[in-house]
XYZ file of C-alpha atoms in Angstrom:
668
model
C -1.627 15.627 -8.336
C -1.841 18.023 -10.871
C -3.869 17.804 -13.650
C -2.608 18.089 -17.198
C -4.058 20.196 -19.573
C -4.428 20.086 -23.048
C -4.121 22.745 -25.751
C -4.332 21.844 -29.307
C -3.848 24.909 -31.881
C -7.221 25.252 -33.963
C -6.897 23.487 -37.908
C -8.188 26.468 -39.549
C -5.733 28.988 -37.493
C -4.586 30.707 -40.337
C -1.258 32.746 -38.633
C 1.589 30.400 -39.186
C 0.491 29.825 -43.083
C 0.075 32.971 -44.330
C 3.246 33.992 -43.192
C 5.050 31.126 -44.504
C 3.169 32.097 -48.097
C 3.610 35.765 -47.434
C 7.372 35.252 -47.272
C 7.671 32.595 -50.030
C 5.172 34.665 -51.903
C 7.140 38.356 -51.164
C 10.784 36.509 -51.973
C 9.715 35.285 -55.652
C 7.880 38.530 -56.648
C 11.072 40.250 -55.544
C 13.574 37.914 -57.853
C 11.083 38.235 -60.324
C 11.297 42.266 -60.497
C 15.449 41.752 -59.905
C 14.835 39.509 -63.491
C 16.042 36.485 -62.338
C 15.706 33.304 -64.522
C 14.911 35.967 -67.361
C 15.482 34.218 -70.037
C 13.669 30.777 -69.097
C 10.607 33.413 -68.202
C 10.820 34.624 -71.632
C 11.382 31.110 -72.752
C 8.291 29.733 -71.105
C 6.008 32.745 -71.979
C 7.112 31.905 -75.967
C 4.690 28.569 -75.164
C 1.944 31.416 -75.120
C 2.419 32.192 -78.965
C -1.215 30.521 -80.599
C -1.984 30.281 -84.080
C -3.900 33.284 -85.633
C -4.885 34.468 -89.392
C -1.584 37.064 -90.934
C -3.038 39.776 -93.155
C -3.724 38.369 -96.115
C -1.969 41.599 -98.293
C 1.622 39.815 -97.161
C 3.285 37.573 -99.837
C 6.677 36.031 -99.718
C 8.876 35.522 -102.733
C 11.491 32.860 -101.251
C 15.065 32.491 -102.793
C 14.940 28.831 -102.265
C 16.806 25.998 -103.492
C 14.270 25.964 -106.504
C 15.284 29.180 -107.249
C 19.031 28.879 -107.091
C 18.344 25.823 -109.363
C 16.940 27.604 -112.377
C 18.243 31.203 -112.276
C 21.935 30.578 -111.260
C 24.681 29.416 -108.183
C 23.935 32.385 -105.247
C 24.536 34.761 -105.458
C 23.548 35.994 -108.748
C 24.227 38.139 -111.015
C 22.244 42.091 -110.574
C 20.811 41.880 -113.575
C 18.762 38.579 -112.342
C 17.752 40.202 -108.953
C 16.796 43.206 -111.666
C 14.730 40.923 -114.180
C 13.077 39.456 -110.858
C 12.073 42.509 -109.595
C 10.635 43.807 -113.101
C 8.261 40.496 -112.735
C 7.145 41.415 -109.223
C 6.675 44.956 -110.598
C 4.113 43.260 -113.680
C 1.846 41.997 -111.000
C 0.826 45.460 -109.473
C 1.829 44.967 -105.794
C 1.038 47.080 -102.681
C 4.677 47.659 -101.779
C 8.275 45.288 -102.438
C 10.217 44.634 -100.073
C 13.456 43.508 -100.874
C 15.705 41.803 -98.479
C 18.795 41.753 -100.175
C 21.797 44.223 -99.239
C 23.814 45.498 -102.386
C 26.650 47.075 -100.317
C 29.515 46.907 -103.059
C 29.702 47.625 -106.637
C 29.810 44.901 -109.635
C 30.416 45.667 -113.057
C 28.010 48.601 -114.777
C 25.997 46.812 -116.640
C 24.243 44.934 -113.453
C 24.292 47.579 -111.243
C 22.300 49.798 -113.987
C 20.096 46.930 -114.339
C 19.477 46.537 -111.403
C 19.200 49.990 -110.333
C 17.141 50.479 -113.472
C 14.172 47.715 -112.479
C 14.093 49.614 -108.803
C 13.522 52.418 -110.265
C 10.776 51.247 -112.650
C 9.060 49.469 -110.068
C 8.767 52.369 -108.040
C 7.627 51.290 -104.644
C 10.979 49.601 -103.113
C 12.073 49.295 -100.227
C 16.049 48.432 -99.415
C 17.990 47.250 -96.235
C 20.558 48.531 -94.781
C 22.455 47.120 -92.105
C 23.318 48.405 -89.222
C 25.838 47.934 -85.710
C 23.497 48.596 -82.756
C 24.190 49.828 -79.346
C 21.138 49.875 -76.782
C 21.095 53.191 -74.438
C 20.211 52.627 -70.718
C 17.925 55.391 -71.081
C 15.053 56.054 -73.202
C 17.470 56.532 -76.878
C 16.992 53.274 -77.539
C 19.202 51.541 -80.429
C 21.761 53.692 -81.842
C 23.649 53.178 -85.116
C 27.354 53.045 -84.719
C 28.280 51.634 -88.297
C 25.880 51.159 -91.063
C 26.012 49.002 -94.560
C 24.298 50.625 -96.977
C 23.565 49.363 -101.285
C 25.800 51.516 -103.039
C 24.134 54.861 -104.210
C 23.629 53.618 -107.996
C 21.105 51.672 -106.410
C 20.399 53.392 -102.877
C 19.022 56.496 -104.336
C 16.359 54.179 -107.365
C 14.160 52.477 -103.952
C 11.916 54.399 -102.714
C 13.015 53.565 -99.064
C 15.596 52.102 -97.041
C 15.011 50.829 -93.874
C 17.438 48.835 -91.522
C 17.205 44.860 -91.486
C 18.828 44.455 -87.509
C 16.799 41.914 -85.605
C 18.470 42.119 -82.524
C 18.896 38.463 -80.185
C 17.344 38.491 -76.802
C 20.317 36.468 -74.345
C 19.062 33.583 -75.351
C 19.573 33.434 -78.584
C 15.876 34.118 -80.052
C 14.511 37.113 -81.781
C 11.634 38.876 -79.612
C 12.070 42.354 -80.064
C 12.670 44.522 -83.364
C 13.601 48.201 -82.833
C 11.490 50.244 -84.986
C 14.045 52.891 -85.712
C 17.989 53.150 -84.965
C 19.224 56.541 -84.109
C 22.014 58.309 -85.645
C 24.560 60.577 -84.813
C 23.138 63.249 -87.314
C 20.175 63.210 -84.974
C 18.327 61.541 -87.617
C 16.885 58.127 -87.604
C 17.204 54.610 -89.612
C 13.111 52.731 -89.153
C 13.310 49.408 -89.752
C 12.447 47.735 -93.072
C 8.839 46.281 -92.425
C 7.751 50.504 -91.400
C 9.378 51.808 -94.429
C 7.209 48.966 -96.541
C 4.063 50.336 -94.996
C 5.380 53.786 -95.868
C 5.858 53.114 -99.599
C 2.228 51.068 -99.419
C 0.831 54.275 -98.064
C -0.526 52.679 -94.839
C -0.365 55.004 -92.408
C 1.896 53.794 -89.313
C 3.714 55.542 -86.162
C 7.080 54.870 -85.110
C 5.358 54.625 -81.316
C 3.040 52.233 -81.938
C 3.284 49.321 -79.656
C 6.821 50.217 -79.027
C 8.564 49.844 -75.697
C 10.803 52.345 -73.406
C 13.743 51.342 -76.083
C 11.440 51.969 -78.879
C 11.214 47.995 -79.411
C 7.935 46.647 -80.822
C 7.657 42.847 -79.684
C 6.648 40.789 -82.491
C 3.489 38.834 -82.715
C 4.458 35.726 -84.575
C 1.268 34.589 -86.246
C 2.168 30.836 -86.612
C 5.297 28.705 -86.411
C 8.041 29.088 -89.294
C 7.094 28.888 -92.865
C 3.695 28.604 -91.905
C 2.181 32.171 -92.030
C 2.108 33.700 -95.182
C 1.709 32.158 -98.634
C 5.339 31.479 -99.659
C 6.162 31.075 -103.879
C 9.271 30.631 -104.941
C 11.372 32.778 -106.934
C 11.253 30.392 -109.995
C 7.448 30.407 -109.800
C 7.323 33.945 -110.149
C 9.996 34.156 -112.916
C 7.910 31.756 -114.907
C 4.509 31.501 -113.557
C 2.299 34.456 -114.928
C -0.726 32.841 -112.792
C 1.724 32.566 -109.848
C 2.579 36.555 -110.853
C -1.169 37.519 -110.654
C -1.332 36.692 -106.943
C 0.771 38.908 -106.416
C -1.513 41.980 -107.492
C -2.555 44.792 -104.731
C -0.152 42.326 -101.897
C 2.879 43.525 -99.882
C 5.412 41.485 -101.446
C 8.654 41.016 -99.431
C 11.654 39.236 -101.184
C 14.164 37.505 -99.283
C 16.589 34.228 -99.296
C 14.616 30.780 -97.662
C 17.502 28.386 -98.615
C 19.747 26.720 -95.489
C 22.746 27.440 -96.928
C 22.443 31.237 -97.304
C 21.901 31.240 -93.136
C 19.795 34.073 -92.796
C 17.587 32.354 -90.166
C 17.154 32.986 -86.199
C 14.903 31.488 -83.873
C 11.420 33.107 -82.562
C 9.046 32.319 -80.257
C 7.037 29.533 -82.555
C 10.193 27.817 -83.135
C 10.289 24.191 -81.848
C 13.101 22.901 -83.924
C 13.386 24.869 -86.852
C 14.002 28.441 -86.817
C 12.263 31.238 -89.005
C 14.067 32.967 -92.288
C 14.849 36.610 -91.773
C 12.771 37.592 -94.381
C 9.917 36.274 -92.707
C 10.657 37.921 -89.359
C 10.392 41.418 -90.900
C 7.178 40.317 -92.407
C 5.906 39.169 -88.835
C 6.739 42.346 -87.447
C 4.997 44.325 -90.069
C 1.933 41.763 -89.727
C 1.815 43.485 -85.831
C 2.035 46.507 -87.491
C -0.903 46.404 -89.977
C -2.980 44.640 -87.409
C -1.949 46.100 -84.581
C -1.284 43.048 -82.754
C 1.203 44.672 -80.241
C 1.746 42.993 -77.229
C 3.422 44.029 -74.229
C 5.039 42.888 -71.207
C 2.606 42.675 -67.762
C 3.979 45.728 -65.914
C 6.289 44.310 -63.259
C 4.413 45.421 -59.839
C 1.132 43.817 -61.208
C 2.842 40.809 -61.702
C 4.317 40.822 -58.716
C 1.399 41.613 -57.056
C 0.200 38.395 -59.005
C 2.895 36.243 -57.825
C 2.108 37.389 -54.048
C -1.820 36.899 -54.755
C -1.702 33.256 -55.283
C 1.250 32.248 -52.817
C -0.985 34.141 -50.225
C -4.475 32.767 -51.347
C -2.453 29.049 -51.287
C -2.021 29.717 -47.450
C -5.095 30.144 -47.141
C -6.914 27.368 -48.909
C -4.140 24.509 -48.045
C -4.828 24.481 -44.557
C -8.524 24.447 -44.423
C -9.185 21.918 -47.400
C -8.006 17.702 -46.378
C -4.856 17.033 -47.444
C -5.731 14.977 -50.763
C -7.387 18.029 -51.958
C -4.725 20.300 -51.511
C -2.542 18.747 -54.489
C -5.883 19.676 -56.775
C -6.329 22.958 -55.358
C -2.381 24.105 -56.320
C -3.039 22.515 -59.514
C -6.223 24.499 -60.345
C -4.903 27.524 -59.009
C -1.717 26.903 -61.464
C -4.154 25.863 -64.022
C -6.196 28.981 -63.777
C -3.232 31.430 -64.092
C -1.772 29.631 -66.839
C -5.752 30.174 -68.582
C -5.671 33.695 -67.548
C -1.990 33.886 -68.755
C -3.428 33.028 -72.428
C -6.563 35.317 -71.950
C -4.242 38.287 -70.986
C -1.739 37.503 -74.510
C -4.855 37.152 -76.382
C -5.377 41.133 -75.229
C -1.944 42.174 -75.587
C -0.099 41.401 -72.362
C 2.770 38.720 -71.683
C 2.918 37.055 -68.541
C 5.277 35.647 -66.429
C 4.157 32.008 -66.302
C 7.316 30.960 -64.639
C 7.517 32.749 -61.376
C 3.943 32.118 -61.167
C 4.850 28.655 -61.707
C 7.637 28.263 -59.080
C 5.177 30.786 -56.652
C 3.143 28.480 -56.765
C 5.597 24.941 -56.284
C 7.483 26.825 -53.650
C 4.724 27.844 -51.599
C 2.805 24.742 -51.775
C 6.116 22.852 -50.543
C 6.912 24.966 -47.536
C 2.683 25.499 -46.255
C 2.351 21.729 -46.665
C 5.899 21.193 -44.375
C 4.217 23.929 -42.365
C 0.933 21.974 -41.287
C 3.495 18.537 -41.291
C 5.686 20.500 -38.708
C 2.044 22.033 -37.504
C 0.544 18.429 -37.303
C 3.371 16.611 -35.832
C 3.198 19.035 -33.066
C -0.049 19.161 -32.667
C -0.100 15.015 -32.592
C 2.625 15.350 -29.695
C 0.087 17.282 -27.492
C -2.301 15.164 -28.118
C -0.239 12.251 -27.201
C 1.188 13.994 -24.365
C -2.189 15.435 -22.882
C -4.171 12.334 -24.202
C -1.286 9.703 -22.300
C -2.185 10.878 -19.473
C -6.192 10.058 -20.325
C -6.388 7.127 -22.492
C -4.737 4.099 -23.414
C -2.161 4.386 -26.313
C -4.200 2.217 -28.546
C -6.917 5.116 -28.203
C -4.298 7.897 -28.442
C -3.112 6.330 -31.221
C -6.579 5.859 -32.986
C -7.102 9.813 -32.672
C -3.708 10.684 -34.441
C -4.582 8.453 -37.423
C -7.998 10.268 -37.262
C -8.111 13.447 -35.284
C -11.862 14.340 -36.818
C -12.830 11.463 -34.217
C -11.771 14.434 -31.405
C -14.729 16.914 -30.919
C -13.128 20.081 -29.754
C -15.541 22.033 -27.104
C -18.283 20.234 -25.623
C -20.722 17.826 -27.298
C -23.545 15.615 -25.665
C -23.552 12.157 -25.684
C -24.644 8.806 -24.529
C -21.831 8.183 -22.093
C -20.707 5.709 -19.095
C -18.905 6.945 -16.450
C -17.389 5.845 -13.775
C -16.052 7.268 -10.450
C -13.968 4.629 -7.697
C -13.081 5.923 -4.079
C -11.312 3.852 -1.292
C -12.873 2.997 1.836
C -11.311 4.697 5.459
C -8.815 6.635 3.293
C -8.815 9.392 5.919
C -8.383 6.841 8.926
C -4.834 5.575 6.577
C -4.120 8.635 5.538
C -3.701 9.439 8.946
C -1.494 6.289 10.063
C 0.442 7.141 7.153
C 3.726 9.411 7.541
C 3.751 11.591 4.387
C 6.225 9.252 2.190
C 4.639 5.744 2.883
C 0.890 7.176 1.760
C 2.473 8.573 -1.539
C 3.725 5.506 -2.223
C 0.636 3.626 -1.283
C -1.233 5.563 -3.870
C 1.191 5.599 -6.458
C 1.326 1.961 -6.380
C -3.038 1.644 -5.836
C -3.519 4.028 -8.802
C -0.985 2.710 -11.345
C -2.387 -0.579 -11.167
C -6.387 0.661 -11.179
C -5.176 3.162 -14.223
C -3.732 0.677 -16.016
C -7.330 -1.557 -15.654
C -9.370 1.367 -17.265
C -7.060 2.063 -20.178
C -6.736 -1.562 -21.036
C -10.605 -1.394 -21.625
C -9.837 2.055 -23.317
C -11.272 4.496 -20.980
C -10.734 7.332 -20.126
C -8.961 8.638 -16.963
C -10.900 12.276 -16.150
C -8.791 12.344 -12.853
C -7.624 11.425 -9.640
C -9.619 13.239 -6.872
C -7.213 12.510 -3.730
C -7.747 8.697 -3.516
C -10.576 7.945 -5.693
C -10.581 7.574 -10.030
C -13.157 8.989 -12.258
C -13.377 7.631 -16.099
C -15.937 7.704 -18.652
C -15.933 6.051 -22.064
C -17.455 6.783 -25.458
C -15.910 9.943 -25.902
C -13.561 10.778 -27.821
C -13.722 7.806 -29.598
C -17.507 6.197 -30.327
C -17.750 2.812 -28.376
C -20.990 1.040 -28.970
C -20.132 -1.016 -25.877
C -19.293 1.666 -23.606
C -21.246 0.412 -20.431
C -19.943 -2.984 -20.719
C -16.293 -1.446 -20.760
C -17.006 0.458 -17.504
C -18.576 -2.906 -15.248
C -15.971 -5.048 -16.980
C -12.965 -2.498 -15.921
C -14.890 -1.962 -12.133
C -15.084 -6.010 -11.879
C -11.270 -6.547 -13.185
C -10.176 -3.279 -10.547
C -11.997 -5.239 -7.305
C -10.307 -8.619 -8.697
C -6.709 -6.892 -8.487
C -7.655 -4.889 -5.782
C -8.434 -8.282 -3.851
C -4.891 -9.976 -5.323
C -2.936 -7.237 -4.146
C -4.119 -7.564 -0.762
C -3.518 -11.074 -0.766
C 0.119 -9.954 -2.085
C 0.160 -7.269 1.021
C 1.458 -4.621 -1.468
C 0.067 -2.206 0.902
C 1.671 -3.831 4.376
C -1.073 -5.156 6.446
C -3.036 -2.334 5.481
C -6.264 -3.801 3.146
C -7.721 -1.836 0.914
C -11.008 -1.457 -0.550
C -13.091 0.425 -2.866
C -16.577 1.304 -3.795
C -17.584 1.525 -7.645
C -20.188 3.655 -8.600
C -21.344 3.525 -12.476
C -23.998 5.614 -14.486
C -24.848 6.017 -18.191
C -26.785 8.898 -19.981
C -26.135 11.575 -21.861
C -22.766 14.001 -20.673
C -21.423 16.650 -22.460
C -17.427 16.070 -23.164
C -15.307 18.197 -24.331
C -12.671 20.752 -23.064
C -13.599 22.681 -20.742
C -11.806 25.728 -18.768
C -10.085 29.550 -20.451
C -8.903 29.418 -23.836
C -5.467 29.191 -22.238
C -6.264 25.744 -20.299
C -8.275 23.423 -20.010
C -9.117 19.729 -19.341
C -10.840 16.956 -21.283
C -13.690 16.446 -19.245
C -17.272 15.082 -18.913
C -19.840 16.924 -16.951
C -23.619 16.900 -16.683
C -26.787 15.417 -14.094
C -26.023 12.625 -15.145
C -21.895 12.496 -13.929
C -22.652 13.595 -11.072
C -25.425 10.642 -10.551
C -22.261 8.586 -11.085
C -21.038 9.994 -8.626
C -23.885 9.688 -5.957
C -23.987 5.616 -6.915
C -20.018 5.574 -6.138
C -21.182 7.451 -2.359
C -24.021 4.881 -1.816
C -22.128 1.505 -1.663
C -21.367 2.773 1.481
C -24.743 2.721 2.863
C -25.432 -0.714 1.407
C -21.727 -2.254 2.242
C -21.336 -3.456 -1.340
C -18.199 -2.516 -3.534
C -20.223 -1.800 -7.336
C -23.325 -0.271 -7.717
C -25.071 0.808 -11.146
C -27.895 2.559 -11.935
C -30.520 1.296 -14.113
C -29.455 2.933 -17.327
C -26.154 1.291 -16.978
C -27.684 -2.214 -16.699
C -29.741 -1.182 -19.788
C -27.034 -1.229 -21.566
C -25.126 -4.543 -20.502
C -25.507 -8.177 -22.259
C -28.500 -9.968 -21.499
C -26.969 -13.104 -18.679
C -23.606 -12.130 -19.063
C -23.208 -10.524 -15.369
C -24.830 -11.615 -12.094
C -26.982 -8.670 -11.107
C -29.473 -7.911 -8.087
C -31.476 -5.484 -7.827
C -30.760 -3.020 -4.483
C -32.929 -0.623 -3.870
C -35.277 2.269 -4.994
C -33.190 5.960 -3.859
C -34.431 9.458 -4.559
C -30.395 10.856 -4.033
C -30.060 14.476 -2.820
C -30.958 16.177 -5.690
C -32.992 14.121 -7.833
C -36.420 14.453 -7.551
C -36.860 11.355 -9.019
C -36.157 8.091 -7.747
C -33.089 5.919 -9.795
C -33.200 2.302 -9.644
C -29.785 0.581 -8.328
C -28.403 -2.626 -9.017
C -25.244 -4.470 -7.441
C -23.073 -6.410 -10.088
C -21.837 -9.284 -8.209
C -19.646 -10.666 -10.995
C -19.887 -12.489 -14.575
C -22.431 -15.145 -13.985
C -19.869 -18.092 -15.463
C -17.621 -16.792 -12.473
C -20.511 -17.004 -10.158
C -21.199 -20.418 -7.594
C -24.452 -21.703 -6.686
C -24.688 -19.773 -3.588
C -24.011 -16.426 -4.853
C -26.910 -16.742 -7.263
C -29.122 -18.247 -4.492
C -28.342 -15.439 -2.729
C -29.019 -12.902 -5.904
C -32.586 -14.726 -6.834
C -33.986 -14.583 -2.871
C -32.610 -10.854 -2.299
C -34.724 -10.416 -5.232
C -37.893 -11.903 -3.979
C -37.676 -9.981 -0.046
C -36.995 -6.845 -2.276
C -40.311 -7.575 -4.484
C -42.468 -8.220 -1.159
C -40.797 -5.143 -0.093
C -41.929 -3.073 -2.819
C -45.155 -5.011 -2.770
C -45.527 -3.854 0.639
C -45.430 -7.516 2.344
C -43.707 -6.687 4.865
C -44.059 -10.520 7.034
C -42.958 -11.919 3.842
C -39.804 -9.292 3.353
C -38.889 -9.974 6.962
C -39.261 -13.967 6.865
C -36.637 -13.336 3.467
C -34.435 -11.126 4.879
C -33.615 -13.035 7.738
C -33.090 -16.173 6.097
C -30.485 -14.390 4.042
C -28.905 -12.366 6.986
C -28.653 -16.066 8.674
C -27.057 -17.599 5.603
C -25.222 -14.629 4.871
C -24.408 -12.228 7.360
C -21.666 -10.144 5.308
C -24.440 -9.556 2.800
C -24.443 -5.532 3.850
C -27.748 -5.127 1.241
C -29.217 -8.264 2.977
C -29.417 -6.331 6.427
C -29.804 -3.137 5.042
C -33.646 -4.342 3.934
C -34.252 -6.551 6.586
C -33.569 -3.077 8.541
C -36.298 -0.710 6.284
C -38.463 -3.997 6.406
C -38.694 -3.588 10.235
C -38.746 -0.064 10.429
C -41.806 -0.176 8.234
C -43.475 -2.620 9.557
C -43.444 -0.344 12.970
C -44.114 2.665 10.622
C -46.204 1.940 7.478
C -45.658 3.667 5.022
C -48.172 6.504 3.292
C -50.966 4.582 1.065
C -49.003 6.146 -2.360
C -45.638 5.231 -1.092
C -43.787 3.945 -4.486
C -41.269 2.264 -2.676
C -38.594 4.753 -3.174
C -35.785 5.393 0.025
C -35.143 9.044 0.130
C -31.248 9.789 0.724
C -30.554 12.766 3.445
C -26.556 11.960 2.144
C -24.876 12.313 -0.502
């Protein structure tokens, strides 16, 4: 019969999961490099902003509802702006950034009053509004149109800077150009940068800027929380408030909701940030040099790829219940690393790292599931030839019970063989012989499986099976003996039912227990789940010896010692030095279970045991009397006839003085 081999992919075969992870990692890294989901990436990266202490020199003067209630409805007369400018200047600030544009003339008195106040303050920066165009190269932003203050007011200011705050595609202000180029090759620096110049603080138009001359604003806190804010009404009326402006950089701008000078920023949750506070945030970024840069794409692509590969390696190596926590820990580690990088000035795209982890985890788990199902099919297919379906199901529920490779275990092995098979086969046609053997082997195999044994192999007409592997079975010897008894009983029924025609099939069964090596034996590509070892060979010898004694079931002493006391009707048969073994082996016949035994069978066992004891004691006279009685009462009993022959032999040829009762077998 063709033998079935078992091939199972090792649980640590990382080829497929790593390939899956590599593919997902490359796809995610490519998607990131091509700018996919860029808006969502930036929104998630916005969550990396953590509060920090802004430069204490920056204060805001707010044109708020209270100021308009105190100083009049908006827009104020320019003389009012001039008076506010005078009050602020009287406090001795480092610089004043007045974020209110005056692009049209008013009346001469008001324009003059404001121009004079700006001139007297001497450290005032005024805004200019631009229409910007972003170039594709490194030129950055170009001003196509601009709306400056009227010349009378503009010439009074110390500097003029643009107040444009371009939004990203999602409407969030993250980056502000430090300058915009003009058609005549000149530039207009940013409002915040101009304030630094006026305050006498050294700065560079290239500090923290990207290729488009933009600086990522490092917002210090949520809107309204980063800088001290004083109402313009308080500055006008309260000397103590004005004292707080001394040696400060003062930015004046609209904060009243009705003036609509606000935009969303990364630290906005539900509340937008006022324009003057956005400029103050850029000013603070330049002052503290807390510049932010987007992590170079190639580094983040390697990060995405690396974490995917790491998942591809880790998931197959850990138990399923640990795979989710491990993936979560990798994500948490990446988030923590992203915060650390942000603190060092590098913005990390958490979105694509998260997507890479989720998709890779899902894909590798799916691959593991597919591989597991394939492995289960292979196990089921292979072991269905060896064990019962209940054992296969148990193995599939807990594959750890299946030890791949050889392990040493105390086990029980059983060999059964058809008596006179050569003669039977010679008298049958090939088709009839195959039919007979299939009928016989099918039923015998069913009985092995019923007792959860493993069918090792068919050796022609012989059946080899074992117990206590791959599953642990404390009663492995009992299972083997019960299997043998049921096989013998079933075979008698099959003969009575004429399932083999006119032939009567008889078998001999040998059973031995002891340490054996069990596992997958063979080449790396093809192997069988089997047992080997000296105790396996002894089991085979036990089956062969059943012919010598004319009995059906012979077990070793080690098997007998494993059986429950008093459950089986067992008699000692002999002490034999089998071929290939130097130490003699005690052998026993299991006749049947005690509950099923007749009084005659029990009597036969009792008398035979007495005769054997007399034989071992060299009391051959008593042994001869008992064996005569046994052969007379039980003429078909093979062991009694064999023992009688031994007694007669030793009566004529007494054994040596040191004879231990062992009979040396010359054949297998």
